[in-house]
Amino acid sequence: MEILTEKIDLNNLDKSNWETFKFDEIAQKISKTIDPNETILETYVGLEHIDAEDLHIRRKGTPDDVKGGKLRCYPGDIIFGKRRAYQRKAAIVDFDGICSAHAFVLRANSEVIDPKLFPFFLHSDQFMHRMVDISVGGLSPTINWGDLKHQEFLLPPKDQQAQLAKLLWAMDEVIEKEKEVYNSLSLNKMCFINELKKNSTDLITLRELFDINWGDTNTTKKSYVNSGYTAFSASGPDGYLNKYDFDTYGIVLSAIGAECGKCFLAEGKWSAIKNTITLIPKEIDEAYVKIIFEIINNKSYWPSNGGAQPFISQATARKSKIPFLTPNNISEKYKILCAFNIGLNDSKLNISAKKSLQKSLINQIF
């Protein structure tokens, strides 16, 4: 990849011989519609299956999941979310199937842009910012093809495009390999936790180790986001909370809704918000608390209440069982879990750094 970078010199790209094209010269919009109830195709992809700023589709559904007309898509096409373009969803199709009508199915015009470079062009800041600018509507801004097709973009000559695409795909391969490392570590950690539960002959209920109660239902309290969730309130710069319920480490369990079964480690001064259950350790080692956190921080650990709205009761939390560990076992298991978590954190940081570099390369080009 370094050799490619040296040849191209992205910091000093000469764009004097680049040409401007309208978007409908760059790509074709595929508009064939399919009734999911009548198709023999087996794969459906909605915008919910596509991650922001990700070239790859990592989740899929089936036509049985949806109703109403959908768009036909083919391997090599791009599904681009025309609704809420700020979410930056554009992914490469690797299947024969159908996709959401809230997307455009785009196919590169190979006479103007190399199909291998096209996905990266769509993920450039220049393109995505333009899409946000031309979106219309309030709660769910949407791009109209009539506006998109007239947008003009500067593209490199065809003889440079293959080289640029090769560089960007090399970077993508590096990212995907690092993701494989992360996924492998995650799987091994999960297997370790499952073996820990499976091989334990002595079990103990959570209520024997923790004081278990509902989170504070005082709605005048404002919560802070912690790690992307609002399961508990930590001290914040604006001093919203005038008192804290706890000044210790503990576990907060999200007990209702979409995050039901998700757990959070809390320490220092904090207060739990409503719809959560707090687990405050009685007289157990902090390492044991963290091992227990790893065991119960899994939706599959918690039994379903069978209702439309996922819910965990205090009674369920109190009678839930986990392995009873001796001090020697706690030390051994904790060291292994720490090693997994350090590896996962390092891998996550590597992925983030490489994705930032890839994004920088894309924007240097476009």
mmCIF file of N, CA and C in Angstrom, residues 9 56 69 88 121 142 164 177 180-181 186 197 200 283 286 346 353:
data_model
loop_
_atom_site.group_PDB
_atom_site.id
_atom_site.type_symbol
_atom_site.label_atom_id
_atom_site.label_comp_id
_atom_site.label_asym_id
_atom_site.label_seq_id
_atom_site.Cartn_x
_atom_site.Cartn_y
_atom_site.Cartn_z
ATOM 1 N N ASP A 9 0.857 9.916 -4.812
ATOM 2 C CA ASP A 9 1.108 11.174 -4.109
ATOM 3 C C ASP A 9 -0.198 11.945 -3.909
ATOM 4 N N HIS A 56 -19.842 -2.420 3.238
ATOM 5 C CA HIS A 56 -20.286 -3.810 3.197
ATOM 6 C C HIS A 56 -21.625 -4.006 3.908
ATOM 7 N N GLY A 69 -44.085 -2.704 -2.542
ATOM 8 C CA GLY A 69 -43.099 -2.784 -3.606
ATOM 9 C C GLY A 69 -41.686 -2.479 -3.146
ATOM 10 N N ARG A 88 -25.385 8.515 6.047
ATOM 11 C CA ARG A 88 -24.261 8.070 5.208
ATOM 12 C C ARG A 88 -24.270 6.554 4.993
ATOM 13 N N PHE A 121 -16.267 6.867 -4.018
ATOM 14 C CA PHE A 121 -16.763 8.187 -4.414
ATOM 15 C C PHE A 121 -18.034 8.533 -3.655
ATOM 16 N N THR A 142 -35.498 13.621 2.302
ATOM 17 C CA THR A 142 -35.300 12.629 1.245
ATOM 18 C C THR A 142 -34.721 13.277 -0.001
ATOM 19 N N LEU A 164 -6.215 4.329 -8.193
ATOM 20 C CA LEU A 164 -6.823 4.863 -6.978
ATOM 21 C C LEU A 164 -7.708 3.816 -6.308
ATOM 22 N N LYS A 177 -9.554 -7.313 7.750
ATOM 23 C CA LYS A 177 -8.740 -8.293 8.476
ATOM 24 C C LYS A 177 -8.706 -7.963 9.964
ATOM 25 N N GLU A 180 -11.823 -9.069 11.496
ATOM 26 C CA GLU A 180 -11.807 -10.513 11.724
ATOM 27 C C GLU A 180 -11.115 -10.835 13.047
ATOM 28 N N VAL A 181 -10.043 -10.096 13.325
ATOM 29 C CA VAL A 181 -9.344 -10.284 14.606
ATOM 30 C C VAL A 181 -10.278 -9.953 15.765
ATOM 31 N N SER A 186 -13.884 -11.663 20.186
ATOM 32 C CA SER A 186 -15.226 -11.598 20.782
ATOM 33 C C SER A 186 -15.805 -12.998 20.940
ATOM 34 N N LYS A 197 -19.876 -20.678 32.837
ATOM 35 C CA LYS A 197 -21.230 -20.968 33.333
ATOM 36 C C LYS A 197 -21.527 -22.465 33.268
ATOM 37 N N SER A 200 -19.632 -24.736 35.967
ATOM 38 C CA SER A 200 -19.787 -24.399 37.383
ATOM 39 C C SER A 200 -20.810 -25.322 38.035
ATOM 40 N N GLU A 283 -20.616 -7.637 49.977
ATOM 41 C CA GLU A 283 -19.240 -7.757 50.468
ATOM 42 C C GLU A 283 -18.447 -8.674 49.529
ATOM 43 N N GLU A 286 -14.232 -6.454 43.900
ATOM 44 C CA GLU A 286 -14.556 -5.736 42.667
ATOM 45 C C GLU A 286 -14.307 -6.609 41.436
ATOM 46 N N ASP A 346 -7.737 -2.876 22.066
ATOM 47 C CA ASP A 346 -6.651 -2.560 21.128
ATOM 48 C C ASP A 346 -7.114 -2.751 19.683
ATOM 49 N N ALA A 353 -8.602 3.675 13.849
ATOM 50 C CA ALA A 353 -7.491 4.409 13.226
ATOM 51 C C ALA A 353 -7.422 4.136 11.732
#
